[in-house]
mmCIF file of C-alpha atoms in Angstrom:
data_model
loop_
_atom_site.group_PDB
_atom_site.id
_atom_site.type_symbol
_atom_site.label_atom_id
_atom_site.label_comp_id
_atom_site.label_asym_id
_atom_site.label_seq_id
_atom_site.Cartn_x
_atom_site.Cartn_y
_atom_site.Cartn_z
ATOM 1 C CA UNK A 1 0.000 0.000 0.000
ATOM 2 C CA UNK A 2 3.115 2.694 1.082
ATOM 3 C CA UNK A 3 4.894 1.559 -2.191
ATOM 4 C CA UNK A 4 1.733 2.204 -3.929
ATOM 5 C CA UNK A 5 1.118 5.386 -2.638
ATOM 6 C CA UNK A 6 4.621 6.521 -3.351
ATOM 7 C CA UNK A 7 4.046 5.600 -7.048
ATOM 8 C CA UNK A 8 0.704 7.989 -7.219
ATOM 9 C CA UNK A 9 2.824 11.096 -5.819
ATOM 10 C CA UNK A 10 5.341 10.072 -7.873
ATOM 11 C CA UNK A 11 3.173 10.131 -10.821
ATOM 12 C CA UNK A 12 1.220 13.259 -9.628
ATOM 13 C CA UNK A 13 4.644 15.446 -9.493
ATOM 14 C CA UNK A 14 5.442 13.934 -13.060
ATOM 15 C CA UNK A 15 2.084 15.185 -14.489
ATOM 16 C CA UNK A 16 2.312 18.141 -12.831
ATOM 17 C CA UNK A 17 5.917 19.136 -13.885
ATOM 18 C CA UNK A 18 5.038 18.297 -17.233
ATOM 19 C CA UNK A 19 1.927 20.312 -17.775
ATOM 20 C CA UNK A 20 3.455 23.063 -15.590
ATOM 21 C CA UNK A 21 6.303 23.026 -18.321
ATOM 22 C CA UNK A 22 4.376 22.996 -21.541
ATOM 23 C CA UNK A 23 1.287 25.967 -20.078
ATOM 24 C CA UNK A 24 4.738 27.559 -19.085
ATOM 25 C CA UNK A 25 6.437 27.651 -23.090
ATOM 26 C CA UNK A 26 3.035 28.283 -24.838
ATOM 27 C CA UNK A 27 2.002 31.283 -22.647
ATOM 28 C CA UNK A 28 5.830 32.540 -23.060
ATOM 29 C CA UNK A 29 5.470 32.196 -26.958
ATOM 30 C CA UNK A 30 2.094 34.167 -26.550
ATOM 31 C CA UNK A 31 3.593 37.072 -24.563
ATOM 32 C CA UNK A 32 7.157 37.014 -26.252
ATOM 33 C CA UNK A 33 6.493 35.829 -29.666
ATOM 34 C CA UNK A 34 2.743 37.420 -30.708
ATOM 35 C CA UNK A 35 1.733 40.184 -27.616
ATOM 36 C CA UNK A 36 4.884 42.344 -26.548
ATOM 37 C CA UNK A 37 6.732 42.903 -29.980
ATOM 38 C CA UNK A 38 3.514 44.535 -30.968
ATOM 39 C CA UNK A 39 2.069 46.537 -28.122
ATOM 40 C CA UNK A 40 -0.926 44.586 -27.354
ATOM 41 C CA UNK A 41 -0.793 44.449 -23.384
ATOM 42 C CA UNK A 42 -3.881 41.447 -23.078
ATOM 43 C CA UNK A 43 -4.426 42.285 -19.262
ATOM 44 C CA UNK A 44 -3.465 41.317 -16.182
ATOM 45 C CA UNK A 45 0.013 41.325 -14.798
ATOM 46 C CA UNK A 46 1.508 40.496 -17.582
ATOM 47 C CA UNK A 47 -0.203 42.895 -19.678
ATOM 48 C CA UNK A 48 1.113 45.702 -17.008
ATOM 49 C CA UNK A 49 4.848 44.328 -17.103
ATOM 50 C CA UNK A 50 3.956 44.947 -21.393
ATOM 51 C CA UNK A 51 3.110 48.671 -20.374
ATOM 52 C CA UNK A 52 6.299 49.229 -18.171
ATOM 53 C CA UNK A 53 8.742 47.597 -21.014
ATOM 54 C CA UNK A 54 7.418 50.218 -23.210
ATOM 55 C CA UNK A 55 7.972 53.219 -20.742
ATOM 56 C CA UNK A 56 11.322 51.441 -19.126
ATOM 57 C CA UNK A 57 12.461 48.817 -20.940
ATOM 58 C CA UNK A 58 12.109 46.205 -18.048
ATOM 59 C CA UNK A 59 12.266 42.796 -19.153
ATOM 60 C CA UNK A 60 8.579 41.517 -18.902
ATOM 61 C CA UNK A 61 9.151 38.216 -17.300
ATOM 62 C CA UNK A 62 11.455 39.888 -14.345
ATOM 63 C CA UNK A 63 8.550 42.764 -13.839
ATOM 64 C CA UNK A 64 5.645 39.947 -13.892
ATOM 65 C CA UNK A 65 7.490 38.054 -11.093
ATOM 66 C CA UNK A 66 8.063 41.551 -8.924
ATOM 67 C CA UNK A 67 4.365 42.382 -9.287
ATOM 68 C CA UNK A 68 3.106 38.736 -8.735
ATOM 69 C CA UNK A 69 4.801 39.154 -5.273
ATOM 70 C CA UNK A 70 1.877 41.021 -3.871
ATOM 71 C CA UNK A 71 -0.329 38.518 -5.174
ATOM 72 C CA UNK A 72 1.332 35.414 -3.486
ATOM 73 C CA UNK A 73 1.132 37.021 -0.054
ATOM 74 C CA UNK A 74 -2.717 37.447 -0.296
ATOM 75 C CA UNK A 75 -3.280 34.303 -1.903
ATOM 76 C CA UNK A 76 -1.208 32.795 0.937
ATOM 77 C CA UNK A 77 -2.991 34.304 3.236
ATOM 78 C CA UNK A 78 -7.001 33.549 1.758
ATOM 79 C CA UNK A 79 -5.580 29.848 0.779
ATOM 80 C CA UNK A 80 -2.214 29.062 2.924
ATOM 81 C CA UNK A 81 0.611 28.423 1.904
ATOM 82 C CA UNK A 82 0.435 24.574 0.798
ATOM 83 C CA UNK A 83 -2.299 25.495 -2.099
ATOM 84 C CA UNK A 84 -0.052 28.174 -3.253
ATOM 85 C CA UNK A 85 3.305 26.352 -3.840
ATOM 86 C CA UNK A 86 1.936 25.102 -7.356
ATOM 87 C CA UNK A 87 0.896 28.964 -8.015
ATOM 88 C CA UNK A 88 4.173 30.118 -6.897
ATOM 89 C CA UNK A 89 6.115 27.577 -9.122
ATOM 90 C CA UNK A 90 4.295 27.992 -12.026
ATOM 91 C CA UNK A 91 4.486 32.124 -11.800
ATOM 92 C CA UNK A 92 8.404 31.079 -11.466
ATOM 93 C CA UNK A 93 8.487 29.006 -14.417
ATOM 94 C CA UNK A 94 5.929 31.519 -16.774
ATOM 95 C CA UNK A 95 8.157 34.563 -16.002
ATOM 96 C CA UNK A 96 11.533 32.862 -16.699
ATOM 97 C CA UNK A 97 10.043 31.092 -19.926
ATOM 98 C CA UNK A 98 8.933 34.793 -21.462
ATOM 99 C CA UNK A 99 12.293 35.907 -21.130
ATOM 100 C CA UNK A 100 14.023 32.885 -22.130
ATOM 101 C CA UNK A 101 11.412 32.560 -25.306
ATOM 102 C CA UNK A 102 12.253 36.075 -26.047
ATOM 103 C CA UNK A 103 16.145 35.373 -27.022
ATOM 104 C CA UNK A 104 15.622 32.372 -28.984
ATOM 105 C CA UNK A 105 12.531 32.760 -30.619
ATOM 106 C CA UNK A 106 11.646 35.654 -33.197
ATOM 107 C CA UNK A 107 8.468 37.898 -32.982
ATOM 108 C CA UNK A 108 5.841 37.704 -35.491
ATOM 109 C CA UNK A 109 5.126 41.196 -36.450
ATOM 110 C CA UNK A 110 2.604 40.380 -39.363
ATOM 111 C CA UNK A 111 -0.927 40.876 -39.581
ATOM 112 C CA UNK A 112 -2.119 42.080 -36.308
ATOM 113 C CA UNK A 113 -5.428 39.867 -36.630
ATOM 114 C CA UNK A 114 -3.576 36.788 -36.900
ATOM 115 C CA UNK A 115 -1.691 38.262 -33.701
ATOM 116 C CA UNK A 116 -4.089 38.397 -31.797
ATOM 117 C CA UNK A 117 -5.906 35.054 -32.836
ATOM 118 C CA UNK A 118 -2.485 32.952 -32.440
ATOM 119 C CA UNK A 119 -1.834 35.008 -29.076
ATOM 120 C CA UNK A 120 -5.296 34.143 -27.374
ATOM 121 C CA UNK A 121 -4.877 30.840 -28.597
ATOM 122 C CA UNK A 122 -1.329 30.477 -26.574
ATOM 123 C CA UNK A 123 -2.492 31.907 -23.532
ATOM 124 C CA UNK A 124 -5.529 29.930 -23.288
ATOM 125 C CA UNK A 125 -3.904 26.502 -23.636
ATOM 126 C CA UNK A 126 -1.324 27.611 -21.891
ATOM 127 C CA UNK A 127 -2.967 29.163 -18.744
ATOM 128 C CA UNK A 128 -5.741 25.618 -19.343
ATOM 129 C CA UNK A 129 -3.073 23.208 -18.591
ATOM 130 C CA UNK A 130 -1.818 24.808 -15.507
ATOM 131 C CA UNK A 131 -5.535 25.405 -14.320
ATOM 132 C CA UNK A 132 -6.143 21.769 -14.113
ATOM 133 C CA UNK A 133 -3.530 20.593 -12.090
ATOM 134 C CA UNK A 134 -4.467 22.903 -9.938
ATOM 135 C CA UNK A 135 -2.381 26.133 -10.431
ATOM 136 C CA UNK A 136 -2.255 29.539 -11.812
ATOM 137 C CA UNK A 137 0.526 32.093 -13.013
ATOM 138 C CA UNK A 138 -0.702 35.014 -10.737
ATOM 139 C CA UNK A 139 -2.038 38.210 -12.168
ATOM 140 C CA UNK A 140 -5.318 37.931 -13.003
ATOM 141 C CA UNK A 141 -5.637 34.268 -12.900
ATOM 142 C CA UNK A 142 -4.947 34.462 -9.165
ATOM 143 C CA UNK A 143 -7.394 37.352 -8.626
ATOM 144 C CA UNK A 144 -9.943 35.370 -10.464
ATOM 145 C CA UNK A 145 -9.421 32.644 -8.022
ATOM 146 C CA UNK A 146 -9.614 34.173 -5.342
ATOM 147 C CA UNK A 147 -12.647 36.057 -6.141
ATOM 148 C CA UNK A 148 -13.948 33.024 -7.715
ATOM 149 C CA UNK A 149 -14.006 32.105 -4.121
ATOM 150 C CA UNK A 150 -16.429 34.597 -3.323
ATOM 151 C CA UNK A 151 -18.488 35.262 -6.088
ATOM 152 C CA UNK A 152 -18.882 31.297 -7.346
ATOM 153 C CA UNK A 153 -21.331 32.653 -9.920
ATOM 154 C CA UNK A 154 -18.865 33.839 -12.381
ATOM 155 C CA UNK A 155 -17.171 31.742 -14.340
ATOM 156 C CA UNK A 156 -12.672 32.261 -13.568
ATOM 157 C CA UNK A 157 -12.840 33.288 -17.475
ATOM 158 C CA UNK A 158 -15.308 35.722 -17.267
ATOM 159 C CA UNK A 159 -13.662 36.922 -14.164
ATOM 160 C CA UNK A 160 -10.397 37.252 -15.651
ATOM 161 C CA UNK A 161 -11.748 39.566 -18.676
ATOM 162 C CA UNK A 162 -13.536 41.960 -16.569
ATOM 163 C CA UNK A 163 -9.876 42.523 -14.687
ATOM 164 C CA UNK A 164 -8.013 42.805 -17.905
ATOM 165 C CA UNK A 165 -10.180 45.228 -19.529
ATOM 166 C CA UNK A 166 -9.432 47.198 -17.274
ATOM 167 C CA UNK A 167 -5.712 46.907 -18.050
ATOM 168 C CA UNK A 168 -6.596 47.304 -21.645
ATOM 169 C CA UNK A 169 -8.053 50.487 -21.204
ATOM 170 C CA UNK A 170 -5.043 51.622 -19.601
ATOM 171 C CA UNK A 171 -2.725 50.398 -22.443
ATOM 172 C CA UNK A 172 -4.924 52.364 -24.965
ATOM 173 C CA UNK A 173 -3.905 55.566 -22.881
ATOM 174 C CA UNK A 174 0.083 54.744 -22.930
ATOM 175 C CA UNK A 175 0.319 53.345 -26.194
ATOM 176 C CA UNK A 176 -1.435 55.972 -28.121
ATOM 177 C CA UNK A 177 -3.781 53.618 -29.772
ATOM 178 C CA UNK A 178 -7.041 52.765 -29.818
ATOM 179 C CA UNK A 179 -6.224 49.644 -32.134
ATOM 180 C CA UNK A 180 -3.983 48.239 -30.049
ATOM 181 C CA UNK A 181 -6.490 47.688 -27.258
ATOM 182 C CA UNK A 182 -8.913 46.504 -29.714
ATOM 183 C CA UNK A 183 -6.496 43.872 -30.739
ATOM 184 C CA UNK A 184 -5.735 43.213 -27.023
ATOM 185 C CA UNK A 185 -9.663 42.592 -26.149
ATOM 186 C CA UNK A 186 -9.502 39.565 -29.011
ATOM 187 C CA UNK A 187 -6.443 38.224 -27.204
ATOM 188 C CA UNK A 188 -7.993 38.082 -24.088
ATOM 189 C CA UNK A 189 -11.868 36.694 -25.545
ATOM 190 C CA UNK A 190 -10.014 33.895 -27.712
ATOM 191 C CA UNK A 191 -8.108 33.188 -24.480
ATOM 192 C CA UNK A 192 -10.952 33.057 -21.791
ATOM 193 C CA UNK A 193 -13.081 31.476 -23.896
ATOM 194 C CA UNK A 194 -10.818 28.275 -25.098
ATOM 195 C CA UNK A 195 -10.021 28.318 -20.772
ATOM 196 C CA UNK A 196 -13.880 27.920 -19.747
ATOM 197 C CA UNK A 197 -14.296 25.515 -22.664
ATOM 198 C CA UNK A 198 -11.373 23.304 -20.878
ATOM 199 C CA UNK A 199 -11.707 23.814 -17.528
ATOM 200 C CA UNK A 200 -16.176 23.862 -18.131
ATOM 201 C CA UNK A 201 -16.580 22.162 -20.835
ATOM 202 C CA UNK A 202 -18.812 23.600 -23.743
ATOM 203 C CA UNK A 203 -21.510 23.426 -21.097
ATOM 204 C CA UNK A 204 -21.206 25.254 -17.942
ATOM 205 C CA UNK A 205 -23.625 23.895 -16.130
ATOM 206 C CA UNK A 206 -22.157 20.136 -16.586
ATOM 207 C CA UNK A 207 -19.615 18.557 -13.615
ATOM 208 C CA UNK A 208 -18.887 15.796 -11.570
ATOM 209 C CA UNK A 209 -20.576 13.986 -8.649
ATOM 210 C CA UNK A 210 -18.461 12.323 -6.215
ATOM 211 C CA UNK A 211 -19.765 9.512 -3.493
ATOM 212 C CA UNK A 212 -17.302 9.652 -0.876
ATOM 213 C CA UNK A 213 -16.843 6.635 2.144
ATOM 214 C CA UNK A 214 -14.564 6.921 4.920
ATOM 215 C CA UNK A 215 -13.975 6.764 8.793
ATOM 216 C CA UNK A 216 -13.119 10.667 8.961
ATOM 217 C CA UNK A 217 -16.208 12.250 6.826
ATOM 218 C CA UNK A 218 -16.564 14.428 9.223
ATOM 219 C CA UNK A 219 -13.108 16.068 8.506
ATOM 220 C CA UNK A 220 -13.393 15.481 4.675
ATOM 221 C CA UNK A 221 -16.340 17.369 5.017
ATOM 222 C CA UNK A 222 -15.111 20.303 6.350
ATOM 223 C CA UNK A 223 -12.299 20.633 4.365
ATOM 224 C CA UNK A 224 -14.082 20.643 1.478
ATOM 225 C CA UNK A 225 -16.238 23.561 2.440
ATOM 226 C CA UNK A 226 -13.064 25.395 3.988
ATOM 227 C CA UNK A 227 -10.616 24.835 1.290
ATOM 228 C CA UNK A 228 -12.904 24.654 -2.116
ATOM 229 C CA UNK A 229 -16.097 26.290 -0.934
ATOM 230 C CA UNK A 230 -17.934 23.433 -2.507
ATOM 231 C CA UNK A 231 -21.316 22.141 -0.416
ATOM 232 C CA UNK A 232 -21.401 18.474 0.716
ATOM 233 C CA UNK A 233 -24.456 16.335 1.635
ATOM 234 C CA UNK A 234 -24.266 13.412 4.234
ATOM 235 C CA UNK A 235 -25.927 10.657 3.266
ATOM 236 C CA UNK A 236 -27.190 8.101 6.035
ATOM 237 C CA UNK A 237 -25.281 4.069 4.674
ATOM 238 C CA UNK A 238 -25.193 0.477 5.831
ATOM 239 C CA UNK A 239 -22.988 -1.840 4.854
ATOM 240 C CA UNK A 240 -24.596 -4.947 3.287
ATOM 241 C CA UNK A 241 -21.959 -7.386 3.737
ATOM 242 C CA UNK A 242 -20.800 -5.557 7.315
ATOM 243 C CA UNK A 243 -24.007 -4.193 8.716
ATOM 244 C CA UNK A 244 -22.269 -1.344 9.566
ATOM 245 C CA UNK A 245 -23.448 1.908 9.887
ATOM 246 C CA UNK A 246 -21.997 5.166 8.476
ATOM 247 C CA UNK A 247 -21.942 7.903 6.283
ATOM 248 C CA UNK A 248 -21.766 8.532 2.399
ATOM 249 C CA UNK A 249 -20.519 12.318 1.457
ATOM 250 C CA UNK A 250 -22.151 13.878 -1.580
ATOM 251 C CA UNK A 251 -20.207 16.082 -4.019
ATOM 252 C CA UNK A 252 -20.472 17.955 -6.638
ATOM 253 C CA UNK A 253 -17.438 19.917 -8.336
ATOM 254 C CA UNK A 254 -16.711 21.293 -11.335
ATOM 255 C CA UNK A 255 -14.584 18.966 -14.055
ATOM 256 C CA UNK A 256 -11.381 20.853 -13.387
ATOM 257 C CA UNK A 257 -11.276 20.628 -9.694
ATOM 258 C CA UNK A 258 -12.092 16.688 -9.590
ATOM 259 C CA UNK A 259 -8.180 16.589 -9.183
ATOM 260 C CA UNK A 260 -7.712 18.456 -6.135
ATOM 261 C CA UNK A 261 -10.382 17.167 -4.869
ATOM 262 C CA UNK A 262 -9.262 13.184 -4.437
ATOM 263 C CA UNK A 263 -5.886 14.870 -3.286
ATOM 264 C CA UNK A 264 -7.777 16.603 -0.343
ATOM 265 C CA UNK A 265 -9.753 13.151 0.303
ATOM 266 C CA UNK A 266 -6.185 11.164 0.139
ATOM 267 C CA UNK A 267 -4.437 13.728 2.528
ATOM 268 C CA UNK A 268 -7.322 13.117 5.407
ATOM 269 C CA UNK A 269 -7.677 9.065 4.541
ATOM 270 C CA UNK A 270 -5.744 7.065 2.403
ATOM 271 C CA UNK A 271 -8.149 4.525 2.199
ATOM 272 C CA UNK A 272 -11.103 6.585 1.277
ATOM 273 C CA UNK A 273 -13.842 4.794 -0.849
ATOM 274 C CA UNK A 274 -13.859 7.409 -3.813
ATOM 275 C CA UNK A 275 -16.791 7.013 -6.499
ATOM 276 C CA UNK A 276 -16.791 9.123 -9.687
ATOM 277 C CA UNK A 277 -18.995 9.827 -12.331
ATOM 278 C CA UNK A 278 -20.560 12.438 -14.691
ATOM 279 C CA UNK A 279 -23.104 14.783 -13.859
ATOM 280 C CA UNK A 280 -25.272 15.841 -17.156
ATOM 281 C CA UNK A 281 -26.046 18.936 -15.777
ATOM 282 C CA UNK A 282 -26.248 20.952 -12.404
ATOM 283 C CA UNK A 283 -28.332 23.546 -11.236
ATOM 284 C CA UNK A 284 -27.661 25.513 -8.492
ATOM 285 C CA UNK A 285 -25.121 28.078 -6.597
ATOM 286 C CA UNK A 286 -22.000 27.726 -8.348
ATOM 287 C CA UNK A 287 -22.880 26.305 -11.065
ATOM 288 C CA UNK A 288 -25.758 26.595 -13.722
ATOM 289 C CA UNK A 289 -29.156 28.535 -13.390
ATOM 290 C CA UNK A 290 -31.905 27.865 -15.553
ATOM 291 C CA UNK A 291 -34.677 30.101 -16.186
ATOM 292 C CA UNK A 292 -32.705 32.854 -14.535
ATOM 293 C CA UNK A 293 -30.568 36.120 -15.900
ATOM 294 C CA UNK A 294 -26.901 35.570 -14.800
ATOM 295 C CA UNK A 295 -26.753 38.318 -11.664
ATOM 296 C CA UNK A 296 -25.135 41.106 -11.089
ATOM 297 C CA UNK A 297 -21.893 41.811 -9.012
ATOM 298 C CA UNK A 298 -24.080 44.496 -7.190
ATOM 299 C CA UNK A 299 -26.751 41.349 -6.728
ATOM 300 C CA UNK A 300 -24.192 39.104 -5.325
ATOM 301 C CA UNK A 301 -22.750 41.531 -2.858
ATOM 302 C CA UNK A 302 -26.172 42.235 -1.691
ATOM 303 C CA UNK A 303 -27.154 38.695 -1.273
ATOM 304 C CA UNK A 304 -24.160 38.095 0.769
ATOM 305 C CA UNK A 305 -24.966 40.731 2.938
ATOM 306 C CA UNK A 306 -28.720 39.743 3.422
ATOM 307 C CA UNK A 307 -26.798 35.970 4.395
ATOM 308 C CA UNK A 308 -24.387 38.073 6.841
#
């Protein structure tokens, strides 16, 4: 069972190294190769760090990692520190990857639709792959989460574009041009769009029901309300063979965070009883709401306050 174990983790790191790496070199070649060489600043930190190597000619990788720093201390302290060591390796590996990218690979300085098609395209693989093993590359994918956490009714793409506009609007000022920013709001739709279709699926209101059995539900239970601010239902069991009573946790998650998930289970029991399978559709907080206009920010915070 120990050697067993040891082979999962083993396995996990492997996987997560690897898709780490390759999220890492395709959202370099989208910042180095397609966005920076021709002024479109596509939000976020990174779109900011675009800004600044226009004005001071700071490489953009170094200035992404000095203004990520104030993002790792508040994600450390909304998530601690052991959810954040993926963010803070991956924002590690993106910044030194733009920079590296940068001096081997040329710019494409053709047509600027193409740009920003091939640049979106990048991002959003890039930025998908590190998503589902459970990471981000600060900036705006961080403040996504972390809202996320808060306002569960917004998807983390459409999150992420109402941050970056606002950094677009910005670059429009400092670069002089309207078109620029234009060409930065198709980078950033193209991205968010191919993220939510990974992380979502082409329905957002589809997900995955888990049936949980262990000794320590209680604990599993509460640490999946703490740490993922997803709801669980206890279900009353007896064991057949046994005649044991117990209880059955009910859970239901989005695809992306299935992952995380059976790591948080595995951390509080090893031998949890884990069943998986495919929920059609789900309607409810968090997830999808049929029959009903998608609400307002100003709705959410005054729903929270009613709950307060």
């Amino acid at each position: 069972m120990e050697l067993q174990n040891k082979k999962n983790i083993a396995k996990n790191i492997f996987f997560d190294i690897l898709c780490f790496t390759l999220g890492g070199i395709l959202y370099g070649i989208s910042v180095s190769v397609f966005s920076e060489p021709n002024q479109i600043a596509p939000g976020g930190v990174t779109g900011i760090s675009i800004i600044l190597n226009s004005l001071i000619h700071t490489p953009v990788g170094i200035m992404a990692l000095i203004l990520n720093v104030p993002l790792i201390i508040w994600a450390i302290i909304e998530l601690g520190y052991k959810l954040v060591v993926k963010t803070i390796f991956a924002i590690i590996l993106t910044s030194i990857s733009i920079d590296v990218i940068a001096m081997f690979i040329p710019p494409y300085q053709g047509d600027k639709m193409l740009v920003a098609i091939f640049a979106g395209i990048t991002e959003g693989a890039g930025l998908a792959l590190i998503f589902i093993r459970g990471g981000t590359t600060g900036g705006t994918d961080t403040a996504a989460r972390l809202l996320g956490r808060r306002f569960p009714y917004f998807s983390m793409g459409r999150l992420m574009m109402f941050i970056d506009l606002c950094v677009v609007v910005i670059s429009a000022i400092v670069f002089k041009s309207v078109e620029s920013a234009m060409y930065a709001v198709i980078v950033i739709f193209v991205a968010t769009r191919l993220i939510d279709a990974v992380l979502y699926g082409t329905d957002i209101g589809t997900g995955k029901m888990l049936f949980i059995m262990s000794q320590k539900s209680q604990e599993i239970s509460q640490a999946i309300i703490s740490q993922m601010s997803r709801g669980v239902t206890i279900l009353k069991s007896k064991g057949a063979y046994t005649g044991k009573e117990g209880d059955v946790l009910l859970c239901a998650v989005r695809k992306y965070e299935v992952y995380r998930l059976t790591q948080l289970i595995k951390e509080i029991d090893i031998d949890a009883f884990i069943i998986i399978g495919d929920a059609g559709q789900i309607n409810g907080e968090g997830f999808k709401e049929n029959g009903k206009e998608e609400k307002t920010l100003k709705d959410i915070i005054k729903n929270r306050k009613r709950k307060e």
